[in-house]
mmCIF file of C-alpha atoms in Angstrom:
data_model
loop_
_atom_site.group_PDB
_atom_site.id
_atom_site.type_symbol
_atom_site.label_atom_id
_atom_site.label_comp_id
_atom_site.label_asym_id
_atom_site.label_seq_id
_atom_site.Cartn_x
_atom_site.Cartn_y
_atom_site.Cartn_z
ATOM 1 C CA MET T 1 233.984 -63.717 326.883
ATOM 2 C CA ALA T 2 232.660 -64.696 323.447
ATOM 3 C CA LEU T 3 235.785 -63.580 321.597
ATOM 4 C CA ARG T 4 237.980 -66.017 323.501
ATOM 5 C CA THR T 5 235.593 -68.988 323.427
ATOM 6 C CA PHE T 6 234.918 -68.583 319.698
ATOM 7 C CA LYS T 7 237.892 -70.755 318.764
ATOM 8 C CA ARG T 8 236.610 -73.661 320.796
ATOM 9 C CA CYS T 9 233.213 -73.242 319.181
ATOM 10 C CA VAL T 10 234.713 -73.324 315.675
ATOM 11 C CA VAL T 11 236.053 -76.822 316.231
ATOM 12 C CA GLY T 12 232.759 -77.850 317.804
ATOM 13 C CA LEU T 13 230.770 -76.389 314.933
ATOM 14 C CA LEU T 14 232.801 -78.273 312.344
ATOM 15 C CA LEU T 15 232.071 -81.512 314.177
ATOM 16 C CA LEU T 16 228.431 -80.685 314.838
ATOM 17 C CA ALA T 17 227.885 -79.745 311.202
ATOM 18 C CA THR T 18 228.891 -83.243 310.115
ATOM 19 C CA LEU T 19 226.403 -84.683 312.603
ATOM 20 C CA GLY T 20 223.583 -82.321 311.659
ATOM 21 C CA LEU T 21 223.269 -80.958 315.218
ATOM 22 C CA ALA T 22 222.788 -77.448 316.599
ATOM 23 C CA GLY T 23 225.732 -75.156 317.435
ATOM 24 C CA CYS T 24 227.048 -74.168 320.862
ATOM 25 C CA THR T 25 225.711 -71.465 323.171
ATOM 26 C CA THR T 26 228.436 -69.011 322.185
ATOM 27 C CA VAL T 27 227.422 -69.197 318.538
ATOM 28 C CA VAL T 28 223.791 -68.518 319.492
ATOM 29 C CA TRP T 29 224.965 -65.413 321.336
ATOM 30 C CA GLU T 30 227.107 -64.356 318.362
ATOM 31 C CA THR T 31 224.099 -64.788 316.069
ATOM 32 C CA ALA T 32 221.989 -62.537 318.293
ATOM 33 C CA LYS T 33 224.671 -59.866 318.128
ATOM 34 C CA LYS T 34 224.840 -60.084 314.332
ATOM 35 C CA LEU T 35 221.200 -59.011 314.091
ATOM 36 C CA ARG T 36 222.231 -55.610 315.459
ATOM 37 C CA GLU T 37 225.277 -55.113 313.237
ATOM 38 C CA SER T 38 225.488 -52.576 310.429
ATOM 39 C CA ARG T 39 227.272 -55.242 308.395
ATOM 40 C CA ALA T 40 225.005 -56.657 305.665
ATOM 41 C CA GLY T 41 223.728 -60.215 306.004
ATOM 42 C CA ASP T 42 225.637 -61.498 302.981
ATOM 43 C CA ALA T 43 228.838 -59.917 304.312
ATOM 44 C CA GLN T 44 228.257 -61.594 307.687
ATOM 45 C CA PHE T 45 227.798 -64.935 305.975
ATOM 46 C CA THR T 46 230.954 -64.534 303.867
ATOM 47 C CA ASP T 47 232.988 -63.396 306.879
ATOM 48 C CA THR T 48 231.831 -66.405 308.889
ATOM 49 C CA LYS T 49 232.855 -68.775 306.107
ATOM 50 C CA ILE T 50 236.245 -67.063 305.810
ATOM 51 C CA SER T 51 236.783 -67.277 309.578
ATOM 52 C CA VAL T 52 235.802 -70.942 309.819
ATOM 53 C CA ASN T 53 238.014 -71.781 306.840
ATOM 54 C CA LEU T 54 241.010 -69.982 308.347
ATOM 55 C CA MET T 55 240.645 -71.357 311.865
ATOM 56 C CA SER T 56 239.913 -74.920 310.752
ATOM 57 C CA GLY T 57 242.998 -74.738 308.519
ATOM 58 C CA LEU T 58 245.129 -73.708 311.495
ATOM 59 C CA ALA T 59 243.609 -76.468 313.627
ATOM 60 C CA GLU T 60 244.378 -79.098 310.991
ATOM 61 C CA LYS T 61 247.988 -77.964 310.798
ATOM 62 C CA ASP T 62 248.704 -77.486 314.504
ATOM 63 C CA MET T 63 246.344 -77.122 317.460
ATOM 64 C CA GLY T 64 248.977 -75.018 319.205
ATOM 65 C CA LEU T 65 248.958 -72.618 316.275
ATOM 66 C CA PHE T 66 245.166 -72.625 316.346
ATOM 67 C CA MET T 67 245.238 -71.384 319.934
ATOM 68 C CA ASP T 68 248.076 -68.905 319.415
ATOM 69 C CA VAL T 69 246.797 -67.038 316.341
ATOM 70 C CA ASN T 70 243.557 -65.064 316.028
ATOM 71 C CA ALA T 71 241.793 -64.185 312.779
ATOM 72 C CA ASP T 72 239.064 -61.551 313.101
ATOM 73 C CA VAL T 73 237.148 -60.871 309.896
ATOM 74 C CA TRP T 74 235.092 -57.822 308.991
ATOM 75 C CA GLU T 75 233.690 -57.351 305.482
ATOM 76 C CA SER T 76 236.345 -59.655 304.026
ATOM 77 C CA ARG T 77 239.172 -57.793 305.772
ATOM 78 C CA VAL T 78 241.218 -60.058 308.056
ATOM 79 C CA LEU T 79 243.069 -58.950 311.177
ATOM 80 C CA LEU T 80 245.686 -61.497 312.224
ATOM 81 C CA THR T 81 246.936 -61.239 315.803
ATOM 82 C CA GLY T 82 248.537 -63.510 318.366
ATOM 83 C CA THR T 83 252.046 -64.810 318.923
ATOM 84 C CA VAL T 84 254.381 -67.314 317.245
ATOM 85 C CA THR T 85 257.968 -68.278 318.026
ATOM 86 C CA ASP T 86 259.413 -68.023 314.522
ATOM 87 C CA ALA T 87 259.067 -65.538 311.660
ATOM 88 C CA SER T 88 258.746 -68.402 309.181
ATOM 89 C CA ILE T 89 255.614 -69.625 310.990
ATOM 90 C CA ARG T 90 254.131 -66.137 310.735
ATOM 91 C CA GLN T 91 254.890 -66.048 307.012
ATOM 92 C CA GLU T 92 253.303 -69.443 306.504
ATOM 93 C CA VAL T 93 250.102 -68.334 308.258
ATOM 94 C CA VAL T 94 249.904 -65.231 306.060
ATOM 95 C CA ARG T 95 250.425 -67.330 302.930
ATOM 96 C CA LYS T 96 247.544 -69.587 303.929
ATOM 97 C CA VAL T 97 245.308 -66.582 304.497
ATOM 98 C CA ARG T 98 246.213 -65.064 301.132
ATOM 99 C CA ALA T 99 245.111 -68.287 299.442
ATOM 100 C CA ASP T 100 241.468 -67.411 300.216
ATOM 101 C CA LYS T 101 240.466 -65.208 297.272
ATOM 102 C CA ARG T 102 237.414 -63.881 299.128
ATOM 103 C CA ILE T 103 239.717 -61.835 301.343
ATOM 104 C CA VAL T 104 240.246 -58.240 300.175
ATOM 105 C CA LYS T 105 242.813 -57.096 302.755
ATOM 106 C CA ILE T 106 245.074 -58.677 305.381
ATOM 107 C CA TYR T 107 246.456 -56.899 308.431
ATOM 108 C CA ASP T 108 249.370 -59.012 309.644
ATOM 109 C CA GLU T 109 249.884 -58.101 313.304
ATOM 110 C CA ILE T 110 251.160 -61.479 314.544
ATOM 111 C CA GLN T 111 254.001 -60.966 317.011
ATOM 112 C CA VAL T 112 257.167 -63.109 317.017
ATOM 113 C CA VAL T 113 258.160 -63.873 320.616
ATOM 114 C CA SER T 114 260.415 -66.210 322.571
ATOM 115 C CA ALA T 115 259.267 -69.686 323.596
ATOM 116 C CA ALA T 116 259.012 -68.462 327.183
ATOM 117 C CA LYS T 117 256.770 -65.560 326.188
ATOM 118 C CA GLN T 118 254.677 -67.916 324.094
ATOM 119 C CA ALA T 119 254.145 -70.225 327.059
ATOM 120 C CA GLN T 120 253.145 -67.230 329.161
ATOM 121 C CA GLN T 121 250.621 -66.116 326.536
ATOM 122 C CA ARG T 122 249.040 -69.571 326.478
ATOM 123 C CA GLU T 123 248.734 -69.587 330.250
ATOM 124 C CA LEU T 124 247.127 -66.141 330.337
ATOM 125 C CA ALA T 125 244.673 -67.151 327.605
ATOM 126 C CA LYS T 126 243.130 -69.764 329.901
ATOM 127 C CA PRO T 127 239.822 -68.662 331.499
ATOM 128 C CA GLN T 128 241.190 -68.973 335.027
ATOM 129 C CA GLY T 129 243.976 -66.598 334.068
ATOM 130 C CA SER T 130 241.508 -63.709 334.002
ATOM 131 C CA THR T 131 241.267 -63.555 337.794
ATOM 132 C CA ARG T 132 243.549 -61.191 339.704
ATOM 133 C CA LYS T 133 244.837 -63.941 341.999
ATOM 134 C CA ASN T 134 246.373 -65.815 339.078
ATOM 135 C CA VAL T 135 248.375 -62.918 337.612
ATOM 136 C CA SER T 136 250.556 -60.271 339.199
ATOM 137 C CA SER T 137 248.365 -57.496 337.759
ATOM 138 C CA ALA T 138 245.288 -57.212 335.562
ATOM 139 C CA SER T 139 247.314 -55.441 332.878
ATOM 140 C CA GLU T 140 249.304 -58.640 332.288
ATOM 141 C CA ASN T 141 246.208 -60.513 331.180
ATOM 142 C CA ASP T 142 244.898 -59.935 327.665
ATOM 143 C CA PHE T 143 241.619 -61.660 328.442
ATOM 144 C CA TRP T 144 241.000 -59.321 331.350
ATOM 145 C CA VAL T 145 241.783 -56.241 329.215
ATOM 146 C CA GLU T 146 239.384 -57.416 326.490
ATOM 147 C CA THR T 147 236.677 -58.037 329.078
ATOM 148 C CA LYS T 148 237.009 -54.549 330.541
ATOM 149 C CA ILE T 149 236.830 -52.979 327.082
ATOM 150 C CA ALA T 150 233.738 -55.023 326.232
ATOM 151 C CA ALA T 151 231.937 -53.850 329.369
ATOM 152 C CA GLN T 152 232.764 -50.223 328.641
ATOM 153 C CA LEU T 153 231.826 -50.255 324.957
ATOM 154 C CA VAL T 154 228.533 -52.070 325.542
ATOM 155 C CA SER T 155 227.454 -49.422 328.044
ATOM 156 C CA ALA T 156 228.847 -46.399 326.171
ATOM 157 C CA PRO T 157 226.208 -44.038 324.746
ATOM 158 C CA ASN T 158 226.208 -43.552 320.966
ATOM 159 C CA VAL T 159 228.450 -46.583 320.426
ATOM 160 C CA VAL T 160 227.256 -49.680 318.549
ATOM 161 C CA SER T 161 229.721 -52.114 320.077
ATOM 162 C CA VAL T 162 228.672 -55.069 317.900
ATOM 163 C CA ASN T 163 230.325 -53.337 314.929
ATOM 164 C CA TYR T 164 233.775 -53.741 316.482
ATOM 165 C CA ARG T 165 236.113 -56.642 317.159
ATOM 166 C CA TRP T 166 239.124 -56.198 319.438
ATOM 167 C CA ARG T 167 242.116 -58.225 320.589
ATOM 168 C CA SER T 168 244.678 -57.532 323.278
ATOM 169 C CA VAL T 169 248.097 -59.085 322.706
ATOM 170 C CA ARG T 170 250.851 -58.274 325.183
ATOM 171 C CA ASN T 171 249.314 -54.905 326.076
ATOM 172 C CA ILE T 172 248.750 -53.849 322.469
ATOM 173 C CA LEU T 173 245.070 -53.490 321.600
ATOM 174 C CA TYR T 174 244.040 -54.198 318.004
ATOM 175 C CA VAL T 175 240.565 -53.246 316.771
ATOM 176 C CA ILE T 176 238.735 -53.809 313.483
ATOM 177 C CA GLY T 177 235.190 -53.086 312.327
ATOM 178 C CA ARG T 178 233.196 -50.164 310.984
ATOM 179 C CA ALA T 179 232.285 -46.983 312.822
ATOM 180 C CA GLY T 180 229.063 -45.105 312.127
ATOM 181 C CA SER T 181 230.853 -41.754 312.311
ATOM 182 C CA LYS T 182 234.165 -40.066 313.133
ATOM 183 C CA GLN T 183 232.700 -39.089 316.488
ATOM 184 C CA GLU T 184 231.814 -42.674 317.347
ATOM 185 C CA LEU T 185 235.257 -43.922 316.336
ATOM 186 C CA SER T 186 236.929 -41.201 318.398
ATOM 187 C CA GLN T 187 234.821 -42.194 321.399
ATOM 188 C CA VAL T 188 235.624 -45.893 320.972
ATOM 189 C CA LEU T 189 239.358 -45.311 320.639
ATOM 190 C CA GLY T 190 239.276 -42.937 323.608
ATOM 191 C CA ILE T 191 237.665 -45.590 325.786
ATOM 192 C CA ILE T 192 240.180 -48.208 324.678
ATOM 193 C CA LYS T 193 243.218 -45.968 325.204
ATOM 194 C CA ALA T 194 242.045 -45.071 328.720
ATOM 195 C CA THR T 195 241.623 -48.731 329.717
ATOM 196 C CA ASP T 196 244.110 -50.003 332.294
ATOM 197 C CA GLY T 197 246.458 -52.515 330.678
ATOM 198 C CA VAL T 198 246.404 -50.955 327.196
ATOM 199 C CA ALA T 199 249.838 -49.619 326.275
ATOM 200 C CA ARG T 200 249.144 -48.949 322.597
ATOM 201 C CA VAL T 201 246.193 -49.066 320.191
ATOM 202 C CA LYS T 202 246.265 -50.077 316.523
ATOM 203 C CA SER T 203 243.009 -49.342 314.720
ATOM 204 C CA PHE T 204 241.869 -50.942 311.471
ATOM 205 C CA VAL T 205 238.325 -49.579 311.754
ATOM 206 C CA GLU T 206 236.770 -48.036 308.641
ATOM 207 C CA LEU T 207 234.056 -45.385 308.591
ATOM 208 C CA GLN T 208 230.534 -46.025 307.363
ATOM 209 C CA PRO T 209 230.130 -44.478 303.878
ATOM 210 C CA ALA T 210 228.149 -41.250 303.897
#
């Protein structure tokens, strides 16, 4: 799924940019999706720069932190999700994000968990963890939950799925983006809430101005 492989592509892009080479396949796919978004081109460009800056900063500090924390950006609003083992680490991440003056709003949804839970999250984030044989149930695997939601939103009538970004962290589903109408947002949230493995939904989606 593109959302999970994006982090690996960020590191690759930073390296490829210094070599003057083309990006990875995932980024090509992300670019194709952006053409269908309601988000303006300049907003897309700014959001991409914010995202790369945030994720590269995490990677430089700690590759473990880079894999544990997600930063999804929509129109300069940043949704932080993932897990850390200490509240001070969470605070430090938020401070780093606040340092980027292009950001207009931060939603800090990073969860503080035990070291054992953190290790479990890292294991489930691996691609092979998305198969049923590697977990006791599909609901335990955030990647699997995100994949099911993606399939449903892409095929849902009257839903422009490219205008949403979602993350599942320990059975809590976080979503950010911009809905074309109240009806569309209601439909999207209904689909997410009905998805097996989603215990709770936290929405940071804004409505398209009339």
